[in-house]
Coordinates of C-alpha atoms in Angstrom, one line a residue:
Chain V
M1 CA 81.5 178.0 61.5
S2 CA 79.2 178.3 64.5
P3 CA 78.8 175.1 66.4
V4 CA 75.3 173.5 66.4
A5 CA 73.6 173.4 69.9
D6 CA 71.4 170.3 70.9
T7 CA 68.7 170.7 73.6
D8 CA 68.6 167.4 75.5
S9 CA 68.4 165.9 78.8
F10 CA 71.6 165.4 80.8
V11 CA 72.4 164.0 84.4
L12 CA 74.7 166.2 86.4
L13 CA 77.0 164.3 88.6
R14 CA 79.4 165.5 91.3
L15 CA 83.0 164.5 91.8
G16 CA 84.4 166.4 94.7
E17 CA 83.8 170.1 94.1
R18 CA 83.2 169.9 90.5
R19 CA 80.2 168.8 88.5
F20 CA 80.1 167.0 85.2
A21 CA 77.2 166.0 82.9
V22 CA 76.4 162.8 81.0
A23 CA 73.5 162.5 78.4
A24 CA 70.5 161.0 80.1
V25 CA 70.1 158.6 77.5
H26 CA 73.2 156.8 78.7
I27 CA 72.2 156.6 82.3
A28 CA 70.5 153.5 83.6
E29 CA 70.1 154.4 87.5
L30 CA 71.7 155.8 90.4
V31 CA 72.3 153.4 93.2
A32 CA 73.7 153.4 96.9
P33 CA 77.3 151.9 97.1
S34 CA 77.4 148.1 97.6
R35 CA 80.1 145.7 98.0
I36 CA 82.7 145.6 95.5
F37 CA 84.0 142.4 94.4
R38 CA 87.8 142.6 93.6
F39 CA 89.8 139.9 91.7
P40 CA 93.2 140.1 89.8
H41 CA 93.2 142.1 86.5
R42 CA 95.5 144.5 84.9
T43 CA 92.9 147.3 83.9
K44 CA 94.0 150.0 86.7
E45 CA 91.0 152.1 86.0
I46 CA 88.6 149.4 87.2
E47 CA 88.1 148.7 90.9
G48 CA 86.1 145.6 90.7
V49 CA 82.7 144.7 90.0
I50 CA 79.4 145.1 91.9
L51 CA 76.4 142.8 91.6
R52 CA 73.2 144.8 90.4
R53 CA 70.0 143.0 89.6
G54 CA 71.8 139.8 88.8
R55 CA 74.2 141.5 86.5
I56 CA 77.9 141.9 87.2
V57 CA 78.8 145.6 86.6
P58 CA 82.3 147.0 86.6
V59 CA 83.1 149.9 88.9
C60 CA 85.3 152.5 87.2
D61 CA 86.6 155.6 89.2
V62 CA 86.9 158.4 86.7
A63 CA 87.7 160.9 89.4
E64 CA 91.5 160.6 89.0
K65 CA 91.1 161.4 85.1
L66 CA 88.7 164.2 85.7
I67 CA 89.7 165.9 89.0
G68 CA 93.2 164.6 89.5
K69 CA 92.5 162.5 92.6
S70 CA 90.7 159.3 93.5
L71 CA 87.6 159.5 95.5
L72 CA 87.9 158.8 99.2
S73 CA 84.5 158.6 99.8
R74 CA 81.4 157.9 97.4
R75 CA 77.8 158.5 97.9
F76 CA 76.2 156.7 94.8
Y77 CA 77.2 154.7 91.9
L78 CA 75.8 156.2 88.7
I79 CA 75.2 153.2 86.3
A80 CA 75.8 154.2 82.8
Q81 CA 75.7 152.7 79.5
R82 CA 79.1 152.4 77.8
R83 CA 79.3 151.7 74.1
Y84 CA 81.9 149.1 72.7
T85 CA 82.7 148.1 69.2
S86 CA 80.0 145.4 69.2
Q87 CA 77.6 146.2 72.1
A88 CA 76.9 148.3 74.9
E89 CA 77.4 147.4 78.5
W90 CA 76.9 149.0 81.9
V91 CA 79.6 150.6 83.9
A92 CA 79.2 152.0 87.4
L93 CA 80.7 155.4 88.0
P94 CA 81.3 156.4 91.8
V95 CA 80.2 159.9 92.5
T96 CA 80.2 162.1 95.6
G97 CA 76.9 163.7 95.7
D98 CA 73.2 163.8 94.5
C99 CA 72.7 163.8 90.7
E100 CA 70.4 166.1 89.0
L101 CA 68.3 165.6 85.7
I102 CA 68.5 168.9 83.6
F103 CA 67.6 170.0 80.2
A104 CA 70.1 172.1 78.4
E105 CA 71.7 172.8 75.1
M106 CA 75.1 171.2 74.5
M107 CA 77.8 172.9 72.6
P108 CA 79.9 170.2 70.9
A109 CA 83.4 169.9 72.0
G110 CA 86.0 171.6 69.8
D111 CA 89.3 170.2 68.4
A112 CA 91.1 171.6 71.4
D113 CA 89.1 169.7 74.0
M114 CA 90.3 166.6 75.6
P115 CA 88.8 163.2 74.1
H116 CA 86.7 162.6 77.1
V117 CA 84.8 165.8 76.6
A118 CA 81.7 165.4 74.3
G119 CA 80.4 169.0 74.7
W120 CA 79.8 171.9 77.1
L121 CA 76.9 173.0 78.7
S122 CA 75.7 176.0 80.8
H123 CA 73.8 175.5 84.0
D124 CA 73.4 177.6 87.1
G125 CA 76.2 180.0 86.0
D126 CA 78.6 177.1 85.5
V127 CA 80.1 175.8 82.3
I128 CA 79.9 172.1 82.7
E129 CA 81.8 169.2 80.7
V130 CA 79.7 166.7 79.0
L131 CA 81.4 163.6 79.3
N132 CA 82.2 161.0 76.5
L133 CA 82.1 157.7 78.4
A134 CA 83.7 155.8 75.6
A135 CA 86.8 158.0 75.8
L136 CA 86.7 158.2 79.7
T137 CA 86.3 154.6 80.5
P138 CA 88.6 151.7 79.4
G139 CA 88.0 149.2 76.6
A140 CA 88.1 149.3 72.9
G141 CA 86.3 151.2 70.3
L142 CA 83.5 153.5 69.9
A143 CA 80.2 152.2 68.1
S144 CA 77.6 153.7 66.1
A145 CA 74.5 155.2 67.5
S146 CA 72.3 152.2 66.7
L147 CA 73.7 149.6 69.2
P148 CA 71.6 147.2 70.8
A149 CA 70.6 147.8 74.4
P150 CA 73.1 146.6 76.9
L151 CA 72.8 143.0 78.0
A152 CA 74.8 141.1 80.2
Q153 CA 76.5 138.9 77.8
E154 CA 76.1 135.3 78.9
V155 CA 78.4 132.5 77.8
R156 CA 77.4 129.0 77.9
P157 CA 78.6 127.5 81.1
Chain I
M1 CA 66.2 155.6 84.8
R2 CA 66.2 152.1 85.7
L3 CA 67.9 149.1 84.4
P4 CA 65.6 146.9 82.2
S5 CA 64.7 143.6 83.9
P6 CA 67.1 141.0 83.0
A7 CA 65.6 138.9 80.2
K8 CA 63.8 135.9 81.4
S9 CA 66.6 133.3 82.0
R10 CA 66.5 130.3 79.8
P11 CA 67.3 127.1 81.4
V12 CA 70.9 126.5 81.0
R13 CA 73.2 123.5 81.6
A14 CA 74.8 123.5 84.8
E15 CA 78.4 123.2 85.0
Q16 CA 80.5 121.6 87.7
I17 CA 83.2 123.8 89.1
I18 CA 86.0 123.7 91.5
L19 CA 86.5 126.7 93.7
F20 CA 90.0 127.1 94.8
R21 CA 92.3 129.7 96.3
V22 CA 95.5 131.4 95.1
S23 CA 97.1 133.6 97.8
G24 CA 93.8 133.7 99.6
Q25 CA 91.9 135.0 96.4
L26 CA 88.8 132.8 95.3
F27 CA 88.8 131.5 91.7
A28 CA 86.7 128.8 89.8
V29 CA 87.7 126.4 87.1
S30 CA 85.5 124.0 85.5
S31 CA 86.0 120.4 87.0
A32 CA 86.1 119.0 83.4
S33 CA 89.1 121.2 82.8
V34 CA 91.1 119.6 85.7
Q35 CA 92.6 116.2 84.9
E36 CA 94.2 115.7 88.2
V37 CA 94.6 117.3 91.6
R38 CA 97.7 116.3 93.4
S39 CA 99.5 117.4 96.6
V40 CA 102.8 119.3 95.7
D41 CA 104.6 116.7 97.8
T42 CA 103.7 113.9 95.4
L43 CA 105.4 115.8 92.5
S44 CA 108.9 116.2 94.0
G45 CA 110.2 113.1 92.4
T46 CA 109.0 113.8 88.8
T47 CA 109.8 117.5 88.5
K48 CA 112.9 119.4 87.2
E49 CA 113.7 122.8 88.0
I50 CA 114.1 125.1 85.1
S51 CA 115.2 128.9 85.0
Q52 CA 113.6 131.2 82.4
P53 CA 114.4 134.7 83.9
S54 CA 111.7 136.3 81.9
L55 CA 109.0 134.0 83.0
R56 CA 109.3 133.8 86.7
K57 CA 105.9 132.0 87.1
V58 CA 107.3 128.8 85.8
R59 CA 110.1 127.3 87.8
H60 CA 109.5 123.5 87.4
I61 CA 108.6 121.1 84.6
V62 CA 106.9 117.7 85.1
R63 CA 107.8 115.0 82.8
R64 CA 105.1 112.7 81.7
G65 CA 106.2 110.1 79.1
E66 CA 106.8 112.0 76.0
N67 CA 105.0 115.1 77.3
S68 CA 105.9 117.9 79.6
L69 CA 103.9 119.9 81.8
Y70 CA 105.0 123.5 82.9
V71 CA 104.3 124.1 86.5
V72 CA 102.7 127.7 86.8
N73 CA 102.8 129.6 90.1
G74 CA 99.3 130.9 90.2
S75 CA 100.3 133.8 92.5
I76 CA 103.0 135.1 90.3
H77 CA 100.6 134.7 87.3
F78 CA 97.9 136.8 88.8
G79 CA 100.2 139.3 90.4
L80 CA 99.1 138.2 93.9
P81 CA 101.4 138.1 97.0
A82 CA 103.4 134.8 97.3
S83 CA 101.7 132.0 99.2
P84 CA 102.7 128.4 99.7
A85 CA 101.0 126.1 97.3
A86 CA 99.6 122.9 98.7
L87 CA 98.1 121.4 95.6
V88 CA 98.7 121.3 91.9
F89 CA 96.0 121.2 89.1
V90 CA 96.8 119.3 86.2
L91 CA 94.8 121.1 83.5
R92 CA 93.3 119.0 80.8
R93 CA 94.2 119.8 77.1
T94 CA 97.0 122.0 78.1
R95 CA 100.5 121.8 79.1
T96 CA 99.9 123.5 82.4
A97 CA 100.1 122.3 86.0
L98 CA 98.8 125.1 88.3
L99 CA 100.0 125.6 91.8
V100 CA 97.1 126.7 94.2
D101 CA 96.7 127.1 97.9
G102 CA 93.8 124.7 98.1
I103 CA 90.3 123.7 97.2
E104 CA 87.4 125.6 98.8
K105 CA 84.7 123.3 97.6
M106 CA 83.1 121.7 94.5
T107 CA 79.8 123.3 93.4
T108 CA 77.8 124.2 90.3
M109 CA 77.4 127.2 88.3
T110 CA 74.4 127.8 86.0
R111 CA 75.3 131.2 84.7
L112 CA 78.6 132.5 83.4
Q113 CA 78.8 136.2 82.5
A114 CA 81.3 137.2 79.9
L115 CA 84.0 139.3 81.3
P116 CA 82.9 143.0 80.9
Q117 CA 84.8 144.7 78.1
A118 CA 85.9 147.4 80.5
F119 CA 88.5 144.8 81.4
C120 CA 90.7 145.2 78.5
H121 CA 94.2 143.8 79.4
E122 CA 95.6 140.3 79.9
E123 CA 92.7 139.4 82.1
Q124 CA 90.7 138.9 78.9
D125 CA 93.0 135.8 78.5
W126 CA 92.8 134.7 82.0
Y127 CA 89.0 134.3 82.4
R128 CA 86.3 132.7 80.7
G129 CA 84.0 135.0 82.6
L130 CA 82.5 135.8 86.0
T131 CA 80.0 133.9 87.8
A132 CA 77.8 135.0 91.0
L133 CA 77.8 132.3 93.7
D134 CA 76.1 132.8 97.2
Q135 CA 76.2 136.8 96.6
T136 CA 79.8 136.7 95.7
V137 CA 81.5 137.1 92.2
V138 CA 84.1 134.7 91.3
P139 CA 86.2 134.8 88.2
V140 CA 86.2 131.5 86.1
V141 CA 89.7 130.9 84.8
K142 CA 90.5 129.8 81.4
P143 CA 92.9 126.7 81.5
E144 CA 94.7 127.7 78.3
G145 CA 95.3 131.2 79.6
F146 CA 98.0 130.4 82.1
L147 CA 100.7 130.2 79.3
T148 CA 100.4 132.0 76.1
P149 CA 101.6 130.5 72.8
D150 CA 104.6 132.7 72.9
E151 CA 105.4 131.6 76.4
L152 CA 105.2 128.0 75.6
S153 CA 107.4 128.5 72.7
L154 CA 109.9 130.3 74.9
L155 CA 109.9 127.5 77.5
D156 CA 110.0 124.7 74.7
A157 CA 113.1 126.4 73.4
S158 CA 114.7 126.5 76.9
Q159 CA 114.4 122.9 77.0
M160 CA 116.1 122.0 74.0
P161 CA 120.0 121.4 74.0
A162 CA 121.8 124.4 72.6
G163 CA 122.9 122.7 69.5
D164 CA 119.2 121.7 68.8
L165 CA 117.6 125.0 68.7
P166 CA 115.6 125.7 65.7
T167 CA 115.4 129.0 64.2
N168 CA 111.7 129.2 65.0
A169 CA 111.0 127.4 68.4
A170 CA 108.4 124.6 68.3
S171 CA 104.8 126.1 68.4
P172 CA 102.6 124.8 71.2
S173 CA 100.1 123.3 68.6
K174 CA 102.9 120.9 67.3
A175 CA 103.7 119.9 70.9
G176 CA 100.2 118.5 71.3
P177 CA 97.9 118.2 74.2
T178 CA 98.5 116.1 77.4
P179 CA 96.9 112.8 77.6
A180 CA 93.3 113.2 78.8
G181 CA 91.9 111.2 81.6
D182 CA 88.2 110.5 81.9
E183 CA 87.4 112.5 85.1
A184 CA 89.2 114.9 87.5
S185 CA 90.9 112.7 90.1
L186 CA 91.7 113.7 93.6
A187 CA 95.0 112.2 94.4
R188 CA 96.4 113.6 97.6

């Protein structure tokens, strides 16, 4: 069976010497690093949170999982939408270089691929992993494609 | 690729909170959840030392009439470096007295954001959520999150004379809440 190719837009991000892609539909914005607020917790993949336009956004360094080492320096945070069982929320992914919006055909991942690989695309002679953020970042469950847009869930004070 | 503007904020009821420190880390708790604030010195005559090796965060019990409060070391609970506690919060509707470094200030929060789901371990039980105050993010603790029902059962069982141990330790719900005062009092 030949895999089905989807033409879509992707954001290329850089972690050290490697590039990865995320479907552009899941990206909110690229922002300069800001102060990380840290507090006790047990989710080791999360560094802390940043404040962005009144929202509290967790910072998740995915470099260790993807390139085998944590980032020593970071140039931007790529703020992406992560789908959970009941809703979507933003996560901030530290990246080491500029990001680029491209249009490409994605080849879906195969059975042998890691869970965090949603597919593959070819760009500038490189074969680039398209990331599945739900498998890459901590938290429960995948959700259907028709989730409501992310909102900062407010609880009554 | 921009975040949609946050929805227009509706007027929300403000909640008075106490900002406090444990091992230097800032936390908040609703002042309505704090029945008493006492100096640790004032507890010395009413506490009994207990030893539960699997629960290092509880080293003392305070007897209050028929009820007992377990004194939780906040530093150990949150996995922070040890620090000398100066105050203890008696938490309303729980059986917990929490050791803290001290109070930073009392203030008001108007917005509490649920803990992001990326935080997916015990912290989901520790915090009601996060609040932004003066460009700082502060976790708002959940009073009932300091001792789980299993931990309370373990502690209760450890307090029973050996011959009285039931096959199933008393559940925390059977033990009942602590008597509630009207307002948080500051007794130093």
